[in-house]
XYZ file of C-alpha atoms in Angstrom:
580
model
C 194.740 66.509 95.705
C 193.581 63.448 97.623
C 192.971 63.482 101.349
C 194.078 60.736 103.700
C 190.687 60.836 105.303
C 189.103 60.225 101.928
C 190.789 56.826 101.166
C 192.785 55.843 104.284
C 196.368 56.482 105.426
C 197.914 53.137 104.138
C 196.246 53.343 100.781
C 197.494 56.902 100.326
C 201.093 55.884 101.000
C 200.807 52.986 98.555
C 199.495 55.251 95.802
C 202.283 57.767 96.368
C 204.972 55.093 95.996
C 203.293 53.776 92.880
C 203.356 57.206 91.342
C 207.038 57.655 92.088
C 207.891 54.305 90.376
C 205.920 55.193 87.339
C 207.765 58.478 87.021
C 211.173 56.830 87.364
C 210.366 54.159 84.767
C 209.511 56.718 82.170
C 212.343 57.289 79.662
C 211.926 61.005 79.703
C 212.082 61.214 83.486
C 214.758 63.739 84.370
C 216.971 62.447 87.102
C 218.066 65.911 87.918
C 214.547 66.952 88.855
C 214.069 64.256 91.471
C 214.774 66.787 94.179
C 211.991 68.951 92.850
C 209.650 65.990 92.941
C 210.592 65.279 96.506
C 209.880 68.876 97.323
C 206.526 68.615 95.591
C 205.718 65.514 97.585
C 206.628 67.384 100.735
C 204.245 70.151 99.782
C 201.554 67.570 99.150
C 202.068 66.249 102.649
C 201.732 69.749 104.033
C 198.536 70.309 102.076
C 197.348 66.955 103.263
C 197.865 68.004 106.899
C 196.079 71.288 106.257
C 193.135 69.426 104.735
C 193.001 67.088 107.687
C 192.870 70.056 110.075
C 190.148 71.735 108.019
C 188.224 68.502 107.806
C 188.392 68.108 111.601
C 187.208 71.674 112.050
C 184.359 71.056 109.646
C 183.400 67.882 111.491
C 183.472 69.730 114.839
C 181.466 72.598 113.393
C 178.936 70.123 112.033
C 178.558 68.504 115.459
C 178.184 71.905 117.143
C 175.586 72.909 114.580
C 173.706 69.669 115.143
C 173.816 70.255 118.928
C 172.585 73.822 118.502
C 169.773 72.558 116.309
C 168.751 70.029 118.938
C 168.858 72.737 121.623
C 166.824 75.060 119.405
C 164.241 72.355 118.791
C 164.006 71.686 122.539
C 163.786 75.403 123.269
C 161.128 75.834 120.594
C 159.082 72.778 121.523
C 159.271 73.089 125.293
C 159.073 76.872 125.619
C 156.755 78.097 128.409
C 154.326 79.381 125.786
C 152.897 78.098 122.545
C 154.449 79.122 119.210
C 152.777 78.753 115.830
C 153.737 79.874 112.328
C 150.857 80.493 109.929
C 151.019 81.027 106.200
C 149.444 84.058 104.568
C 146.050 82.334 104.637
C 146.178 81.666 108.381
C 146.932 77.948 108.069
C 149.277 76.448 110.685
C 152.620 75.474 109.095
C 154.519 74.871 112.315
C 153.578 74.643 115.985
C 155.625 73.718 119.040
C 154.746 71.050 121.571
C 153.679 73.652 124.168
C 151.176 74.997 121.654
C 149.990 71.487 120.888
C 149.470 70.877 124.607
C 147.615 74.166 125.107
C 145.244 73.415 122.241
C 144.896 69.838 123.427
C 145.176 68.331 119.951
C 147.539 66.088 117.971
C 150.336 67.954 116.146
C 149.554 66.213 112.864
C 145.950 67.282 113.201
C 146.918 70.868 113.967
C 149.381 71.367 111.100
C 147.356 72.268 108.055
C 144.364 73.485 110.049
C 143.229 77.107 110.131
C 144.179 78.674 113.474
C 140.926 80.629 113.718
C 138.956 77.362 113.975
C 140.455 76.961 117.455
C 139.355 80.466 118.565
C 136.018 80.775 120.410
C 133.328 82.297 118.196
C 132.843 85.388 120.350
C 136.577 86.226 120.016
C 136.970 85.692 116.258
C 136.424 89.357 115.353
C 139.131 90.466 117.778
C 141.526 87.838 116.372
C 141.037 88.879 112.732
C 141.314 92.551 113.672
C 144.671 91.885 115.380
C 145.954 89.977 112.310
C 145.013 92.843 110.039
C 146.551 95.490 112.259
C 149.788 93.514 112.663
C 150.069 93.225 108.866
C 149.350 96.902 108.253
C 151.587 98.373 110.968
C 154.328 95.755 111.241
C 154.005 96.003 115.022
C 153.274 93.249 117.515
C 149.634 93.002 118.530
C 148.663 91.608 121.928
C 145.175 90.485 122.892
C 143.249 88.086 125.113
C 141.565 85.151 123.383
C 139.483 82.187 124.423
C 140.484 79.039 122.557
C 138.681 75.723 122.361
C 140.565 72.594 123.339
C 139.846 69.049 122.270
C 136.905 67.800 124.305
C 135.168 71.192 123.963
C 136.844 72.666 127.029
C 138.011 76.262 126.716
C 140.917 78.226 128.143
C 141.943 81.864 128.085
C 145.284 82.695 126.406
C 147.247 85.898 126.041
C 148.304 86.110 122.388
C 151.091 88.108 120.665
C 150.853 88.306 116.870
C 153.610 89.435 114.467
C 153.496 89.610 110.667
C 156.468 88.904 108.317
C 156.067 90.846 105.062
C 157.901 91.050 101.739
C 159.264 94.139 100.038
C 155.742 94.982 98.819
C 154.376 94.864 102.404
C 152.452 91.702 101.627
C 152.176 89.242 104.497
C 154.278 86.103 103.961
C 153.529 84.497 107.319
C 152.209 85.167 110.806
C 154.067 84.297 113.973
C 151.890 83.738 117.014
C 152.900 83.236 120.648
C 150.223 82.344 123.196
C 150.274 81.512 126.932
C 147.558 80.122 129.235
C 146.139 82.838 131.529
C 143.061 80.923 132.704
C 144.240 80.877 136.323
C 144.899 84.623 136.174
C 141.435 85.245 134.747
C 139.961 83.055 137.487
C 141.818 85.035 140.162
C 140.639 88.316 138.651
C 137.069 87.065 138.521
C 137.342 85.898 142.126
C 138.677 89.321 143.118
C 135.750 90.972 141.357
C 133.357 88.607 143.101
C 134.938 89.294 146.485
C 134.850 93.039 145.803
C 131.185 92.751 144.864
C 130.448 90.722 147.996
C 132.340 93.240 150.128
C 130.359 96.071 148.584
C 127.145 94.161 149.214
C 128.213 93.484 152.814
C 128.848 97.189 153.306
C 125.449 97.958 151.832
C 123.861 95.489 154.219
C 125.789 97.027 157.094
C 124.480 100.451 156.055
C 120.972 99.036 155.805
C 121.430 97.584 159.280
C 122.389 100.966 160.700
C 119.534 102.569 158.779
C 117.115 99.925 160.073
C 118.133 100.774 163.636
C 117.389 104.451 163.096
C 114.114 103.827 161.273
C 113.058 101.306 163.911
C 113.501 103.889 166.657
C 111.244 106.402 164.919
C 108.739 103.778 163.797
C 108.585 102.263 167.260
C 107.698 105.696 168.627
C 104.831 105.881 166.125
C 103.664 102.419 167.141
C 104.002 103.387 170.815
C 101.508 106.201 170.267
C 99.046 103.858 168.516
C 99.533 101.199 171.174
C 99.156 103.677 174.027
C 96.068 105.259 172.491
C 94.405 101.876 171.909
C 95.099 100.794 175.501
C 93.623 104.014 176.897
C 90.560 103.607 174.661
C 90.096 100.032 175.839
C 90.042 101.288 179.408
C 87.111 103.547 178.606
C 85.187 101.498 176.029
C 83.232 98.248 176.339
C 84.972 95.521 174.358
C 81.746 94.517 172.602
C 81.023 98.035 171.381
C 81.869 99.097 167.841
C 84.592 101.489 169.036
C 85.849 98.879 171.494
C 86.308 96.383 168.671
C 88.139 99.027 166.653
C 90.387 99.729 169.641
C 91.185 96.006 169.903
C 92.086 95.940 166.204
C 94.365 98.950 166.704
C 95.983 97.265 169.687
C 96.631 93.982 167.844
C 97.833 95.795 164.703
C 100.346 97.819 166.702
C 101.692 94.635 168.329
C 102.090 92.991 164.937
C 103.764 96.123 163.625
C 106.198 96.048 166.539
C 106.894 92.367 165.875
C 107.534 93.127 162.192
C 110.042 95.830 163.151
C 111.824 93.349 165.385
C 111.968 90.902 162.469
C 113.526 93.554 160.243
C 116.049 94.388 162.944
C 116.908 90.720 163.407
C 117.267 90.271 159.653
C 119.587 93.294 159.605
C 121.578 91.925 162.593
C 120.280 94.682 164.835
C 118.369 92.657 167.372
C 118.917 89.339 169.103
C 116.755 86.355 168.284
C 113.697 86.021 170.463
C 113.342 83.156 172.886
C 111.413 80.080 171.840
C 107.674 80.234 172.207
C 104.446 79.388 170.392
C 103.768 81.261 167.152
C 101.466 80.926 164.162
C 103.289 79.841 161.006
C 100.630 81.518 158.866
C 101.375 84.911 160.411
C 105.128 84.450 159.888
C 104.524 83.511 156.240
C 102.296 86.567 155.810
C 104.957 88.886 157.244
C 107.650 87.416 154.968
C 105.418 87.736 151.912
C 104.759 91.397 152.728
C 108.503 92.077 152.815
C 109.185 90.206 149.569
C 106.284 91.811 147.705
C 107.828 95.209 148.342
C 111.188 94.076 146.909
C 110.340 91.978 143.830
C 109.549 93.537 140.418
C 105.957 93.918 139.294
C 106.437 91.067 136.806
C 106.507 88.629 139.747
C 103.212 87.910 141.514
C 103.237 86.503 145.045
C 100.043 84.609 145.965
C 99.379 83.756 149.632
C 96.939 81.080 150.804
C 96.730 80.616 154.598
C 94.485 77.765 155.786
C 96.095 77.143 159.163
C 95.697 78.754 162.548
C 97.974 76.251 164.313
C 101.008 77.144 166.383
C 104.577 75.844 166.301
C 107.009 75.983 169.203
C 110.330 77.659 168.442
C 111.971 80.925 167.474
C 109.640 82.765 165.062
C 112.537 84.793 163.660
C 114.234 81.599 162.481
C 111.092 80.480 160.672
C 110.806 83.976 159.237
C 114.332 83.490 157.863
C 113.272 80.153 156.330
C 110.453 81.824 154.401
C 112.676 84.753 153.395
C 115.334 82.408 151.966
C 112.820 80.315 150.045
C 110.967 83.364 148.723
C 114.245 85.010 147.682
C 115.298 81.867 145.812
C 111.933 81.696 144.071
C 112.117 85.368 143.040
C 115.632 84.843 141.651
C 114.369 81.927 139.563
C 111.784 84.274 138.030
C 113.779 87.496 137.791
C 114.558 87.210 134.064
C 111.023 86.591 132.796
C 108.567 87.065 135.673
C 106.004 84.582 136.916
C 104.128 83.505 140.028
C 105.221 82.465 143.520
C 102.620 80.494 145.480
C 102.845 80.312 149.273
C 100.452 77.935 150.999
C 100.125 77.075 154.687
C 97.694 74.409 155.899
C 97.279 71.762 158.602
C 97.969 68.088 157.992
C 97.764 65.006 160.207
C 99.774 61.802 159.766
C 98.044 58.717 161.151
C 101.364 56.859 161.085
C 105.010 57.639 160.444
C 105.491 59.599 157.251
C 108.300 58.105 155.189
C 110.006 60.370 152.722
C 113.684 60.513 151.934
C 116.125 59.728 154.700
C 113.937 61.000 157.544
C 110.704 59.661 159.024
C 108.248 62.144 160.481
C 106.403 60.836 163.493
C 102.647 60.499 163.417
C 100.755 63.566 164.571
C 99.691 67.082 163.576
C 101.916 69.235 161.390
C 101.798 72.574 159.655
C 102.583 72.051 155.979
C 104.006 75.098 154.184
C 104.900 75.140 150.482
C 106.738 77.762 148.453
C 106.496 77.092 144.718
C 107.413 78.972 141.552
C 107.024 78.430 137.815
C 110.615 79.379 137.050
C 113.465 77.569 135.331
C 113.614 74.697 137.804
C 116.527 72.732 139.262
C 118.558 70.209 137.210
C 117.898 66.623 138.270
C 121.606 65.891 138.744
C 122.006 68.465 141.533
C 118.667 68.567 143.337
C 119.837 65.915 145.824
C 122.731 68.191 146.912
C 121.101 71.610 147.228
C 120.699 71.421 151.012
C 124.415 70.744 151.530
C 126.455 73.647 152.992
C 128.377 75.656 150.374
C 126.963 73.590 147.512
C 126.828 75.647 144.330
C 126.324 74.995 140.650
C 127.181 78.362 139.153
C 125.836 78.876 135.679
C 123.187 76.170 136.100
C 121.277 76.943 139.252
C 122.311 79.826 141.459
C 119.596 79.425 144.103
C 121.852 77.366 146.353
C 124.642 77.966 148.851
C 124.312 78.563 152.608
C 120.669 79.760 152.261
C 119.159 76.315 151.737
C 121.568 74.713 154.198
C 120.318 77.185 156.822
C 116.718 76.391 155.888
C 117.357 72.680 156.342
C 119.116 73.208 159.675
C 116.366 75.414 161.128
C 113.529 73.116 160.059
C 115.264 70.023 161.431
C 115.987 71.798 164.748
C 112.234 72.349 165.117
C 111.550 68.631 164.642
C 110.347 68.966 161.060
C 111.741 68.398 157.588
C 111.996 70.107 154.215
C 111.816 68.599 150.721
C 112.454 69.931 147.230
C 110.784 68.880 143.988
C 111.595 70.333 140.602
C 111.577 69.798 136.865
C 113.769 71.864 134.573
C 111.725 74.478 132.765
C 108.635 73.872 134.925
C 109.551 75.372 138.296
C 110.278 74.180 141.830
C 108.326 73.324 144.981
C 109.783 73.436 148.497
C 107.676 71.740 151.170
C 108.145 72.222 154.923
C 106.589 70.172 157.727
C 106.638 71.621 161.262
C 105.115 69.829 164.279
C 102.124 71.552 165.864
C 102.180 72.541 169.544
C 99.141 72.714 171.815
C 100.385 75.982 173.323
C 98.579 79.045 172.052
C 99.613 82.628 171.329
C 98.026 85.334 173.442
C 97.187 88.029 170.929
C 94.118 89.922 172.065
C 94.367 92.347 174.957
C 92.858 91.093 178.198
C 91.687 93.517 180.854
C 93.415 91.894 183.798
C 94.074 93.849 186.948
C 97.514 95.404 186.511
C 99.872 96.096 189.430
C 100.173 99.761 190.323
C 101.425 101.990 193.123
C 101.784 105.524 194.452
C 105.517 106.059 193.953
C 106.975 109.079 192.181
C 108.364 108.440 188.709
C 110.533 110.693 186.531
C 109.797 109.842 182.864
C 112.145 111.018 180.057
C 111.502 110.561 176.305
C 112.438 113.003 173.538
C 109.191 112.181 171.674
C 106.457 114.205 173.382
C 103.622 111.920 172.159
C 105.327 108.795 173.531
C 106.113 110.563 176.791
C 102.470 111.647 177.049
C 100.959 108.158 176.582
C 103.488 106.463 178.887
C 102.812 109.129 181.483
C 99.029 108.602 181.263
C 99.470 104.812 181.457
C 101.526 105.127 184.663
C 99.172 107.721 186.153
C 96.195 105.401 185.620
C 98.142 102.808 187.595
C 98.306 105.299 190.503
C 101.846 106.621 190.102
C 102.810 110.300 190.345
C 104.583 111.022 187.060
C 106.766 113.927 185.968
C 107.314 113.722 182.191
C 110.212 115.583 180.524
C 111.316 115.499 176.838
C 114.888 116.772 177.349
C 117.578 114.637 179.021
C 119.706 117.631 180.200
C 116.595 119.244 181.747
C 115.787 115.964 183.473
C 119.307 115.811 184.957
C 118.995 119.442 186.055
C 115.639 118.742 187.751
C 116.928 115.586 189.401
C 120.028 117.405 190.633
C 117.874 120.019 192.339
C 115.432 117.481 193.865
C 117.102 114.034 193.986
C 114.842 112.750 196.797
C 111.605 113.674 195.017
C 111.647 110.564 192.807
C 111.542 106.832 193.507
C 112.161 105.626 189.937
C 113.483 106.927 186.614
C 112.075 105.601 183.310
C 114.047 106.838 180.296
C 114.360 106.301 176.550
C 117.720 105.018 175.317
C 118.152 106.843 171.988
C 117.920 110.583 172.670
C 119.769 113.324 170.763
C 121.470 115.162 173.648
C 122.169 112.328 176.069
C 121.582 108.592 175.696
C 119.668 106.660 178.328
C 122.675 104.781 179.707
C 124.600 108.054 180.202
C 121.574 109.619 181.834
C 121.385 106.636 184.201
C 125.067 107.098 185.058
C 124.546 110.816 185.743
C 121.569 110.212 188.049
C 123.158 107.346 189.992
C 126.185 109.589 190.497
C 123.899 112.240 192.017
C 121.905 109.739 194.062
C 123.401 106.254 194.317
C 120.830 103.478 194.297
C 118.117 105.302 192.343
C 116.518 102.605 190.149
C 116.479 103.282 186.375
C 114.404 101.488 183.709
C 115.543 101.990 180.103
C 113.195 101.766 177.096
C 114.889 100.928 173.783
C 114.056 99.922 170.230
C 116.422 96.952 170.338
C 118.573 95.330 172.973
C 122.013 93.844 172.390
C 124.426 92.215 174.808
C 127.117 94.933 175.049
C 124.518 97.695 175.468
C 122.749 95.826 178.267
C 126.007 95.056 180.052
C 127.189 98.652 179.814
C 123.827 100.085 180.869
C 123.600 97.764 183.861
C 127.085 98.795 184.888
C 125.943 102.434 184.764
C 122.883 101.839 186.938
C 120.050 100.423 184.809
C 117.865 97.909 186.668
C 115.616 96.729 183.821
C 114.923 97.121 180.084
C 111.712 97.464 178.103
C 111.466 96.967 174.329
C 109.607 99.719 172.493
C 106.780 100.073 171.772
C 106.024 99.320 175.418
C 102.811 97.503 176.283
C 101.146 98.840 179.420
C 101.029 95.316 180.880
C 104.814 94.935 180.547
C 105.349 98.497 181.746
C 103.211 97.913 184.846
C 104.879 94.603 185.756
C 108.433 95.886 185.160
C 107.970 99.129 187.138
C 106.377 97.253 190.041
C 109.104 94.584 189.996
C 111.931 97.146 190.077
C 110.301 99.194 192.866
C 109.585 96.100 194.934
C 113.158 94.841 194.532
C 114.496 98.193 195.745
C 112.164 98.119 198.756
C 113.142 94.529 199.506
C 116.795 95.539 199.395
C 116.223 98.349 201.866
C 114.265 96.096 204.223
C 116.907 93.426 204.258
């Protein structure tokens, strides 16, 4: 049976007529059966129509199938994850465009390559293990992989692996789906870093609180040494052997007190001191002592001080400079050990010193260097290490805000800082600070101290401190009543409020703090002057204590000179107020 669509409608009609003529021309053609022939022709027409309908349906089905194929190809190629089909040997037979993009290669180059060649070496064992398990169990295996992209960059992908097996459970092919999770990994790593930094911040906060408590007790110990040395100096000639020892005790206790203040400042427990002259060599020595106690024994810290010159500024800031540089140097050596050299000496520039972007004026400077024989700083980043927030993680971690702070402090003091380094051979940081003609008064001088005959109530929970402060005030002529219990002092003052002209009290006491004691006594007798001794002074504490009646503050351990001047100043101000 011939279809119209096969040879055309006109041609079909022509052939049908030709067939009818041929049949009529035949001698054996039965005239009587012409009706049957017409009926047959009619049936042919019906079959022809049926074939046309079927042919149209087939054509439509073919178009729909072609459209579905195009949609499938688009869905396969542009899926949000990569798809790859591997043969039983792990060779890529098919891979979609998303997978091509993730691997960063050409599709022609990928097809026929072994998929494992794109997996980072450290993840190959996990990949092969997942393939084997998927083949043995028939279950999907999911795992995290790191894959290498063209250009040697690497990304993290989450990978699902399925195995297609035959009736004998032999793997015919592997089907792999993988999606980029690099951003997720980065977020997780950032979260871990932030969690670690938060934990470290909490540790530092705890250390700060601990430093405050330790400082209080240690200051009391220093107060005893300081008080004893001052009393000895009153009774001993300075040139005698014991007098010289007393001077050494006095100076050592002052340096110990200064070191405690540095620790408190470093732990955010004390305000920065006001600017004044200080010896850079002594600051470097204090910083080295702190670092030596913290670094492992494989790191040796060598100190060479050849300068006795002074610099004008905040010594705590310069202490922070040395701490940052020493910490960086110790980090550069932490994996293998080595030596940190700290040198401080004087230098004089006859003319302007040109180096880098800044010119140092001619004159005297203290030159301090902190060097190490560690891994060094790459040449391509050394110019940027003093920039705020600069970091080169994985190459050189001794950067960040630490060196930016160092640069800012040194510049604020009129100096400059430079870095020199060679990878594998260590680093050298050099600081220049201008020298001041002002000098530090370190040794005790027996000047005439102001005294008086007023009555003083002294309260300190440490009996030794109370004893030496009491003796110091008595030698100045004052009548002193010393008590080691704040509640007992309040009880005594309540019974005899007019028997005292001044109250001197410690701040940190177990049963009642100094500011509360001041409030209690001023409530009993308004106007009674109170001097508070404390290990560290912060703004809110001072404001609150002044509101409760405190007239002045002394930092422990208290030097007798400061004690004498402060007590006299407070008493004189009260007398002046009464007179006016």
